[in-house]
Amino acid sequence: MLGMMMQSQLTLTEVMRHANANFPNSEIISVTADNPRHRYRYREAFARTAQLANALQKLGAEPGDRIATLAWNDYRHFELYYATSCSGLVCHTINPRLFPEQIAYIINHAEDRWLFIDPMFVPLLEALADQLTTVKGYVVLTDSDHMPVTDLPNAHCYEELLALEPENFDWPLLDEGTAAALCYTSGTTGNPKGVLYSHRAMVLHTYGVLMPDVFALQQDEAVLPVVPMFHVNAWAVPYAVPAVGAKLVFPGPKMGCGETLSNLIREEGVTIAAGVPTVWLALLKHLREHDQTVPSLNRVVVGGSACPWSVMEEFEQKHGVYTHHAWGMTEMSPLGTYNARVPADLPAEEARARRLKQGRAAFGVEMRIVDEQGQPPPHDGQAFGALQVRGPWICERYFKAEESALTSDGWFDTGDVATIDPQGYLGITDRTKDVIKSGGEWISSIELENFAMTQEGIAEAAVIGVSHERWAERPLLVVVAAPGAALDTRAIIRAFEGHVAKWWIPDDCILVEELPHTATGKISKKDLRQQLAEYRWPEETPA
Ligand code: ADP
């Protein structure tokens, strides 16, 4: 027997309609290259979104066309998110920090039709334009006063295009399975792969993000996404915030600038901010050096890589800000797990250990760990396994792939190795390709890095496996000193004693000026391994 309820389609158009109808006066604030503090309200944002949808139609965009963006977090990018997806086009966000050849590969693979680019990226595209075989033209995200002189073929000025159009658009009724957005993984191994998000997945993921034990957004809040809109839908913030009618605060090109973040938080009354650990290091440094605090800020969401305890501690002790650790990936839209507030009466050591984990699965995500024999290891927080997931906002196959990306029994293998504890908390121990196998046993590089980061004077730390005659591989710790700190590498190693299993203690520690990073700001272990290919263990390494 079938239920007898309305068959409404779950589309982003409904998010836009809801926001426009119920919260026309909510604000969107942006830092852009042409305005240090642009402000307008939802009413205007969605009127301009309609103008943009008309302009796209005039440019000849057809349903399913991929419209690419190389843009920062700001109001024009926000308008693009909705104008493309809600008119049946696909919003293809591109990470401008990728290597130019990867950007060209991605644009050609996606067969993008139009490119909407921040003025800052005009030279980058000018150098690539000859190789882009499917692109019909370019729209520069600025007004006529700031429009750069460019030899890009068929280049338009965004504000000039919009000015010609009416403020309403006949939004099509889309099937919820229609593709809404496209994002490529960073391609740390091989070519980047495209994840093609549907409207349904985006709407369900938005509900998932909004849950009380996840972002728990409310209409009187102000939200600062420091996570880029060019990567994984800025963790759904541009959808979730309008869904509840809160204020959006976009940092534009100043995402890594502690001063801008501090000013935005304090002046716009930001209550919640989301981003990768490195941006918080920059903010905390700025606050420390300028003796500032951020009274309106209530919580920070940290994901993308493991969050060091020092970040959580400083936020809480100096600023009364609670840090939530979250885990996810491009293929998961990205939300997987979220570490909700732990009970206030939990003993300090236990609370710390729990908060360093990646949290519990959000409703909508199912997860399991599998050992090398395909068996489930116990959920005891100790035994490792390959982490697999399934759910309605998880990728089934990559864009243009003929084969499913799933295991034969329908799970997506995340490429992460993890533990699950009896309370259901996920602990990511490594990427599969970064796992260190010593004498047949796995050592968690993330756990070693977490401990290294608790030591005074260490700004960044990475642990990689280096081949070893007797044990196959042993852990090598590589650290970057904080400004002005003098590090004693032997003392750093000794400090591990009593904090991790004896056989996990790194055999050596070396100091480097800097660590290589990926386009999404993570430490690139692949590049680090290459850089240290000539490294040999010191003679006295105990056998
Ligand atoms: P890319 O590295 O291509 O940008 P994603 O942004 O999809 O890819 O990154 C996903 C990966 O990042 C996860 O599979 C995991 O290895 C790592 N990651 C994400 N969040 C966390 C976290 N909180 N702790 C540890 N690792 C994380």
XYZ file of C-alpha atoms and ligand atoms in Angstrom:
570
model
C 0.000 0.000 0.000
C 1.363 3.443 -0.867
C 1.192 6.456 1.411
C -1.092 9.256 0.388
C 1.044 12.314 0.724
C 1.986 14.980 -1.808
C 4.851 14.067 -4.071
C 6.759 17.360 -3.789
C 10.187 17.280 -5.348
C 13.111 17.984 -3.035
C 14.886 20.748 -4.960
C 17.058 23.719 -4.126
C 14.392 25.880 -5.789
C 12.268 25.160 -2.717
C 15.056 26.337 -0.435
C 15.251 29.587 -2.412
C 11.466 30.058 -2.448
C 11.215 29.389 1.265
C 14.005 31.840 2.103
C 12.579 34.519 -0.151
C 9.041 34.171 1.166
C 9.858 33.965 4.856
C 13.079 35.870 5.414
C 13.258 38.619 2.761
C 15.063 40.926 5.187
C 17.815 38.566 6.319
C 21.225 39.908 5.372
C 24.109 38.663 3.270
C 27.419 40.398 3.880
C 30.440 39.941 1.584
C 34.016 41.010 1.212
C 34.846 41.243 -2.514
C 37.706 42.555 -4.598
C 35.594 45.630 -5.478
C 33.917 46.244 -2.107
C 35.368 45.684 1.384
C 31.890 45.196 2.885
C 29.012 44.613 0.501
C 25.638 44.143 2.185
C 22.185 43.335 0.920
C 19.123 41.326 1.892
C 17.715 37.985 0.734
C 15.001 39.835 -1.214
C 17.622 41.525 -3.374
C 19.803 38.413 -3.556
C 16.998 36.337 -5.062
C 15.851 39.144 -7.394
C 19.398 39.246 -8.757
C 19.435 35.437 -8.894
C 16.409 35.672 -11.212
C 18.212 38.293 -13.311
C 21.185 35.947 -13.574
C 18.983 33.016 -14.597
C 17.566 35.205 -17.389
C 21.075 36.212 -18.436
C 22.181 32.566 -18.540
C 19.248 31.735 -20.755
C 20.205 34.593 -23.087
C 23.758 33.282 -23.208
C 22.228 30.117 -24.623
C 22.707 27.844 -21.595
C 20.597 24.699 -21.906
C 19.331 22.241 -19.257
C 22.161 20.127 -17.931
C 24.887 22.501 -19.149
C 27.769 22.803 -16.765
C 28.402 26.416 -15.739
C 31.749 26.715 -14.010
C 32.821 29.110 -11.284
C 36.303 30.121 -10.184
C 35.264 32.379 -7.386
C 35.588 33.240 -3.689
C 32.910 33.156 -1.034
C 30.755 36.172 -1.827
C 27.252 37.240 -2.864
C 27.812 36.854 -6.605
C 28.954 33.255 -6.103
C 25.861 32.737 -3.937
C 23.655 34.031 -6.781
C 25.405 31.639 -9.160
C 24.744 28.677 -6.862
C 20.984 29.225 -7.073
C 20.595 30.687 -10.589
C 22.347 27.702 -12.181
C 20.949 24.812 -10.113
C 17.390 26.140 -9.915
C 17.160 26.755 -13.662
C 18.223 23.169 -14.443
C 21.911 23.949 -15.058
C 24.796 22.424 -13.132
C 26.901 24.655 -10.900
C 30.442 23.405 -11.373
C 32.681 24.937 -8.723
C 36.402 24.802 -9.455
C 39.179 25.123 -6.901
C 41.428 27.923 -8.229
C 44.309 26.646 -6.114
C 44.706 23.520 -8.224
C 47.564 23.365 -10.703
C 46.616 25.116 -13.999
C 46.885 21.838 -15.914
C 44.428 20.215 -13.466
C 42.023 23.142 -13.919
C 42.192 22.723 -17.713
C 41.653 18.972 -17.354
C 38.613 19.500 -15.122
C 37.008 22.115 -17.396
C 37.442 19.911 -20.458
C 36.303 16.774 -18.672
C 33.181 18.522 -17.355
C 32.629 20.125 -20.783
C 31.886 23.444 -19.139
C 30.024 25.950 -21.336
C 30.506 29.236 -19.484
C 33.066 30.237 -16.893
C 32.199 32.789 -14.194
C 35.451 34.049 -12.770
C 36.685 36.415 -10.102
C 38.778 39.263 -11.641
C 41.789 37.825 -9.800
C 41.673 34.686 -11.963
C 41.511 36.419 -15.339
C 45.287 35.987 -16.000
C 45.045 32.290 -15.050
C 42.238 31.734 -17.564
C 43.942 33.830 -20.240
C 46.869 31.431 -20.070
C 44.564 28.396 -20.327
C 41.873 29.615 -22.755
C 43.483 28.038 -25.836
C 43.219 24.574 -24.284
C 39.554 24.870 -23.241
C 37.653 23.149 -25.985
C 34.036 23.446 -24.799
C 33.923 26.924 -23.251
C 31.762 29.435 -25.125
C 32.731 32.466 -23.099
C 33.651 34.064 -19.788
C 31.833 36.286 -17.318
C 33.981 38.335 -14.945
C 32.408 38.712 -11.500
C 32.603 42.476 -11.171
C 31.049 45.783 -12.241
C 31.979 47.981 -15.213
C 34.244 50.205 -13.093
C 36.393 47.241 -12.098
C 36.185 45.216 -15.300
C 39.753 44.307 -16.267
C 41.015 44.652 -19.827
C 41.238 41.086 -21.065
C 41.894 39.133 -24.219
C 39.680 36.266 -23.053
C 37.382 35.399 -25.966
C 33.741 36.402 -25.534
C 34.223 38.050 -22.139
C 31.345 39.799 -20.335
C 30.992 41.877 -17.203
C 28.672 40.264 -14.620
C 26.918 43.434 -13.463
C 26.365 44.612 -17.027
C 24.712 41.298 -17.910
C 22.424 41.431 -14.880
C 21.400 45.050 -15.418
C 19.657 44.120 -18.659
C 17.380 41.491 -17.103
C 14.029 41.436 -15.267
C 13.897 40.508 -11.579
C 11.706 37.480 -11.993
C 12.238 34.163 -13.668
C 9.930 31.303 -14.432
C 11.765 28.638 -12.424
C 11.200 25.220 -14.025
C 9.663 22.341 -12.067
C 12.638 20.047 -11.716
C 12.709 16.368 -10.914
C 14.581 15.945 -7.616
C 17.045 13.609 -9.311
C 18.230 16.446 -11.594
C 21.926 17.283 -11.253
C 22.435 20.505 -9.292
C 26.169 20.814 -8.742
C 29.501 19.282 -9.678
C 32.748 19.240 -7.716
C 35.976 17.409 -8.480
C 38.095 15.712 -5.834
C 41.599 17.111 -5.504
C 43.041 14.106 -7.277
C 45.901 13.350 -4.914
C 46.179 10.101 -6.867
C 45.535 10.191 -10.610
C 43.217 12.663 -12.327
C 40.546 14.497 -10.352
C 37.148 12.783 -10.353
C 33.813 14.598 -10.583
C 31.056 14.167 -8.013
C 27.690 15.132 -9.497
C 25.245 16.155 -6.757
C 21.484 15.896 -7.290
C 18.901 18.355 -5.926
C 17.498 15.613 -3.703
C 20.910 14.862 -2.211
C 21.530 18.568 -1.580
C 18.182 19.082 0.139
C 18.480 15.983 2.343
C 22.070 16.910 3.158
C 20.857 20.394 4.127
C 18.426 18.832 6.608
C 21.272 16.667 7.887
C 23.531 19.672 8.419
C 20.785 21.587 10.241
C 20.051 18.860 12.834
C 20.267 19.919 16.493
C 23.347 17.797 17.149
C 24.994 19.019 13.944
C 25.153 22.725 12.950
C 21.878 23.458 14.804
C 21.443 26.741 12.942
C 18.743 29.169 14.022
C 17.225 32.172 12.296
C 18.765 34.756 14.625
C 22.309 33.566 13.952
C 25.076 34.912 11.739
C 27.120 32.273 9.940
C 30.635 32.656 8.567
C 31.675 29.959 6.073
C 35.446 30.065 5.890
C 35.243 26.819 4.012
C 35.391 27.725 0.320
C 32.351 27.733 -1.937
C 34.654 26.313 -4.609
C 35.007 23.040 -2.716
C 32.147 20.696 -1.710
C 29.411 23.341 -1.596
C 31.078 25.114 1.334
C 29.801 22.255 3.511
C 26.207 23.156 2.494
C 26.319 26.481 4.333
C 24.912 28.407 1.300
C 21.852 26.114 1.368
C 21.432 25.553 5.105
C 21.599 29.217 6.128
C 18.816 30.426 3.772
C 16.739 27.395 4.793
C 16.534 28.836 8.321
C 16.777 32.504 7.338
C 19.978 33.333 9.218
C 22.529 35.993 8.265
C 25.348 34.957 5.940
C 28.798 36.511 6.225
C 31.161 35.817 3.324
C 34.900 36.510 3.700
C 35.649 36.750 -0.052
C 39.312 36.362 -0.968
C 40.334 36.983 2.667
C 39.623 33.481 3.968
C 43.105 32.945 5.363
C 43.425 36.430 6.879
C 43.099 36.431 10.672
C 42.432 40.180 10.767
C 39.542 40.041 8.260
C 37.995 37.061 10.027
C 38.262 38.763 13.404
C 36.722 41.995 12.059
C 33.885 40.147 10.353
C 33.083 38.093 13.446
C 33.124 41.058 15.793
C 31.407 43.606 13.544
C 28.758 41.321 12.056
C 27.985 39.423 15.261
C 28.972 36.021 13.853
C 27.730 33.181 16.083
C 29.045 30.145 14.182
C 31.926 29.717 11.745
C 33.115 26.702 9.760
C 36.496 25.875 8.240
C 39.615 23.693 8.109
C 42.096 23.779 11.024
C 44.623 26.112 9.338
C 42.205 29.050 9.110
C 41.600 28.854 12.849
C 45.321 28.919 13.515
C 45.425 32.230 11.596
C 42.438 33.661 13.487
C 43.699 32.583 16.914
C 47.148 34.026 16.182
C 45.592 37.351 15.230
C 43.406 37.433 18.346
C 46.381 36.571 20.550
C 48.666 39.188 19.017
C 46.061 41.948 19.126
C 44.572 41.029 22.452
C 41.133 40.716 20.904
C 38.290 38.383 21.619
C 35.134 37.336 19.761
C 32.223 37.579 22.200
C 29.441 36.817 19.703
C 31.077 33.606 18.494
C 29.541 30.594 20.120
C 30.893 27.609 18.173
C 33.271 26.692 15.393
C 33.013 23.678 13.118
C 36.341 22.162 12.131
C 36.815 19.473 9.502
C 38.760 18.549 6.401
C 41.640 17.250 8.497
C 42.118 16.305 12.121
C 41.689 19.257 14.463
C 44.620 19.782 16.851
C 43.685 19.894 20.544
C 45.525 23.206 20.923
C 42.917 24.851 18.644
C 39.989 23.478 20.662
C 41.635 24.437 23.954
C 42.518 27.990 22.977
C 39.084 28.669 21.520
C 37.403 27.436 24.657
C 39.658 28.785 27.358
C 40.348 32.223 25.898
C 37.186 32.919 23.939
C 34.460 30.649 25.351
C 33.980 29.135 21.893
C 33.116 25.437 21.567
C 34.880 23.594 18.734
C 32.985 20.824 16.972
C 35.043 18.313 15.071
C 33.433 16.985 11.870
C 34.429 14.514 9.198
C 33.341 14.162 5.601
C 34.504 14.172 2.027
C 33.677 15.479 -1.458
C 31.907 12.210 -2.287
C 29.647 12.698 0.773
C 28.395 16.228 0.025
C 30.426 16.335 2.488
C 28.818 15.596 5.886
C 29.650 12.223 7.447
C 30.064 12.602 11.189
C 29.772 15.422 13.704
C 31.080 15.698 17.219
C 28.238 17.220 19.257
C 28.812 18.933 22.599
C 30.007 16.362 25.162
C 28.255 16.289 28.576
C 29.611 19.015 30.853
C 30.251 16.519 33.678
C 32.471 14.219 31.630
C 35.943 13.972 33.283
C 38.427 16.257 31.455
C 40.625 13.477 30.035
C 37.649 11.556 28.715
C 36.106 14.689 27.229
C 39.358 15.519 25.469
C 39.721 12.010 24.031
C 36.136 12.048 22.798
C 36.331 15.513 21.269
C 39.441 14.618 19.302
C 37.423 11.925 17.546
C 35.444 12.788 14.432
C 32.053 12.304 16.063
C 28.972 10.226 15.437
C 27.294 9.562 12.100
C 24.772 12.202 11.081
C 21.296 10.761 10.513
C 21.332 9.845 6.817
C 24.820 8.356 6.906
C 25.449 4.710 7.726
C 29.007 3.602 8.322
C 30.941 0.394 8.854
C 34.571 -0.661 9.167
C 35.955 -3.697 7.388
C 39.256 -5.497 7.985
C 41.578 -6.942 5.362
C 39.589 -10.184 5.309
C 36.362 -8.260 4.694
C 35.212 -8.904 8.284
C 33.899 -6.225 10.664
C 36.400 -5.534 13.475
C 34.864 -4.907 16.925
C 33.589 -1.409 17.715
C 36.015 -1.059 20.607
C 37.710 2.182 19.572
C 40.957 0.221 19.027
C 40.593 -2.084 16.047
C 41.113 -0.405 12.665
C 39.273 -1.062 9.455
C 38.581 0.438 6.047
C 35.740 2.906 6.506
C 32.745 2.437 4.221
C 29.552 4.491 4.072
C 26.171 4.629 2.413
C 23.264 7.055 2.294
C 21.232 9.389 0.077
C 23.901 12.117 -0.195
C 26.791 9.792 -0.991
C 28.203 9.406 -4.494
C 27.186 6.247 -6.384
C 29.514 6.771 -9.345
C 31.819 9.495 -10.564
C 30.803 11.862 -13.344
C 31.055 10.107 -16.722
C 32.191 6.844 -15.105
C 30.637 3.730 -16.557
C 31.169 1.697 -13.439
C 29.604 2.155 -10.033
C 32.007 3.426 -7.360
C 30.480 1.073 -4.780
C 31.520 -2.276 -3.354
C 29.607 -5.318 -4.598
C 27.260 -4.980 -1.607
C 26.544 -1.304 -2.171
C 28.894 0.625 0.133
C 31.230 3.488 -0.754
C 34.804 2.911 0.390
C 36.019 6.247 1.769
C 39.735 5.507 1.478
C 40.025 6.257 5.195
C 41.051 3.870 7.922
C 39.135 4.263 11.163
C 38.018 2.905 14.492
C 34.496 3.032 15.912
C 34.066 2.988 19.694
C 31.256 1.444 21.751
C 29.473 4.842 21.870
C 29.522 5.017 18.063
C 32.284 7.625 17.805
C 34.385 7.484 14.674
C 38.148 7.889 14.974
C 39.924 8.502 11.672
C 43.407 7.064 11.974
C 44.710 7.590 8.446
C 44.071 7.717 4.731
C 44.494 4.122 3.474
C 47.497 5.217 1.449
C 49.117 6.891 4.470
C 48.778 4.003 6.888
C 52.055 2.928 8.503
C 52.500 -0.799 8.775
C 55.149 -1.801 11.244
C 55.831 -5.534 11.660
C 52.376 -6.317 10.272
C 50.570 -3.950 12.685
C 49.006 -0.589 11.848
C 50.160 2.620 13.444
C 47.914 5.690 13.281
C 49.788 8.681 11.903
C 46.938 11.025 12.898
C 47.201 9.980 16.530
C 50.947 10.578 16.524
C 50.476 13.956 14.835
C 47.819 14.919 17.377
C 50.227 14.180 20.198
C 53.124 15.989 18.510
C 50.941 19.077 18.140
C 50.384 19.233 21.900
C 54.098 19.933 22.355
C 55.290 23.483 22.845
C 56.888 25.186 19.830
C 55.542 22.853 17.121
C 53.565 24.714 14.454
C 52.810 21.761 12.190
C 53.530 18.039 12.294
C 53.269 15.115 9.896
C 54.095 11.452 10.370
C 54.925 9.229 7.424
C 56.004 5.607 7.114
C 59.582 5.105 5.936
C 60.792 1.688 4.874
C 62.723 -0.184 7.513
C 64.827 -3.338 7.149
C 63.364 -5.183 10.064
C 59.835 -3.792 10.529
C 58.956 -3.081 6.867
C 58.010 0.480 7.849
C 58.560 2.727 10.823
C 57.062 6.158 11.627
C 59.095 9.278 10.930
C 57.934 12.548 12.495
C 58.455 15.738 10.478
C 57.858 19.045 12.242
C 57.813 22.757 11.514
C 58.840 25.027 14.393
C 56.584 27.855 15.536
C 58.137 31.302 14.892
C 61.047 31.842 17.282
C 60.867 28.351 18.830
C 64.057 26.313 19.197
C 63.163 22.644 18.957
C 65.085 19.685 20.349
C 64.065 16.766 18.145
C 65.253 14.146 20.642
C 63.176 15.689 23.410
C 60.168 15.693 21.091
C 60.518 11.939 20.598
C 61.080 11.305 24.289
C 57.864 13.200 25.096
C 55.844 10.469 23.376
C 56.804 7.952 26.085
C 53.807 6.992 28.172
C 51.367 8.692 25.776
C 51.279 6.144 22.951
C 52.166 2.453 22.709
C 55.943 2.040 22.886
C 56.197 0.539 19.426
C 54.266 3.484 17.944
C 56.857 6.057 19.039
C 58.446 7.597 15.911
C 62.010 6.370 15.348
C 63.212 9.792 14.305
C 62.096 13.402 14.136
C 63.312 15.917 11.591
C 62.807 19.631 11.389
C 61.811 21.284 8.098
C 61.111 24.887 7.088
C 57.671 24.020 5.734
C 55.445 21.084 4.839
C 53.893 20.632 1.380
C 50.119 21.282 1.212
C 47.364 20.245 -1.194
C 45.019 22.684 -2.953
C 42.553 22.283 -0.094
C 45.160 23.217 2.510
C 45.921 19.746 3.837
C 49.410 18.387 4.381
C 50.305 16.466 1.241
C 51.887 13.262 2.489
C 52.429 12.117 -1.062
C 54.665 15.132 -1.748
C 56.310 14.802 1.653
C 57.194 11.165 0.963
C 58.669 12.240 -2.372
C 60.673 15.037 -0.759
C 62.053 12.601 1.781
C 62.698 9.770 -0.665
C 66.420 9.948 0.127
C 65.892 9.899 3.896
C 67.729 7.099 5.749
C 67.238 6.083 9.399
C 70.053 7.163 11.742
C 72.465 4.306 12.480
C 71.441 4.104 16.131
C 67.757 3.404 15.353
C 66.907 0.584 17.753
C 66.191 -2.654 15.936
P 40.311 16.456 -0.879
O 41.418 15.976 -0.014
O 40.249 15.957 -2.244
O 39.986 17.886 -0.707
P 38.020 15.960 0.610
O 37.875 17.397 0.896
O 36.898 15.196 0.105
O 39.089 15.687 -0.380
O 38.682 15.293 1.868
C 38.198 14.130 2.424
C 39.200 13.495 3.329
O 39.715 14.429 4.272
C 38.596 12.413 4.169
O 38.470 11.215 3.456
C 39.586 12.341 5.322
O 40.726 11.584 4.978
C 40.012 13.752 5.490
N 39.251 14.373 6.585
C 38.141 15.115 6.491
N 37.735 15.513 7.702
C 38.602 14.994 8.602
C 38.733 15.039 10.031
N 37.892 15.713 10.792
N 39.754 14.371 10.586
C 40.633 13.677 9.839
N 40.574 13.598 8.502
C 39.581 14.256 7.884
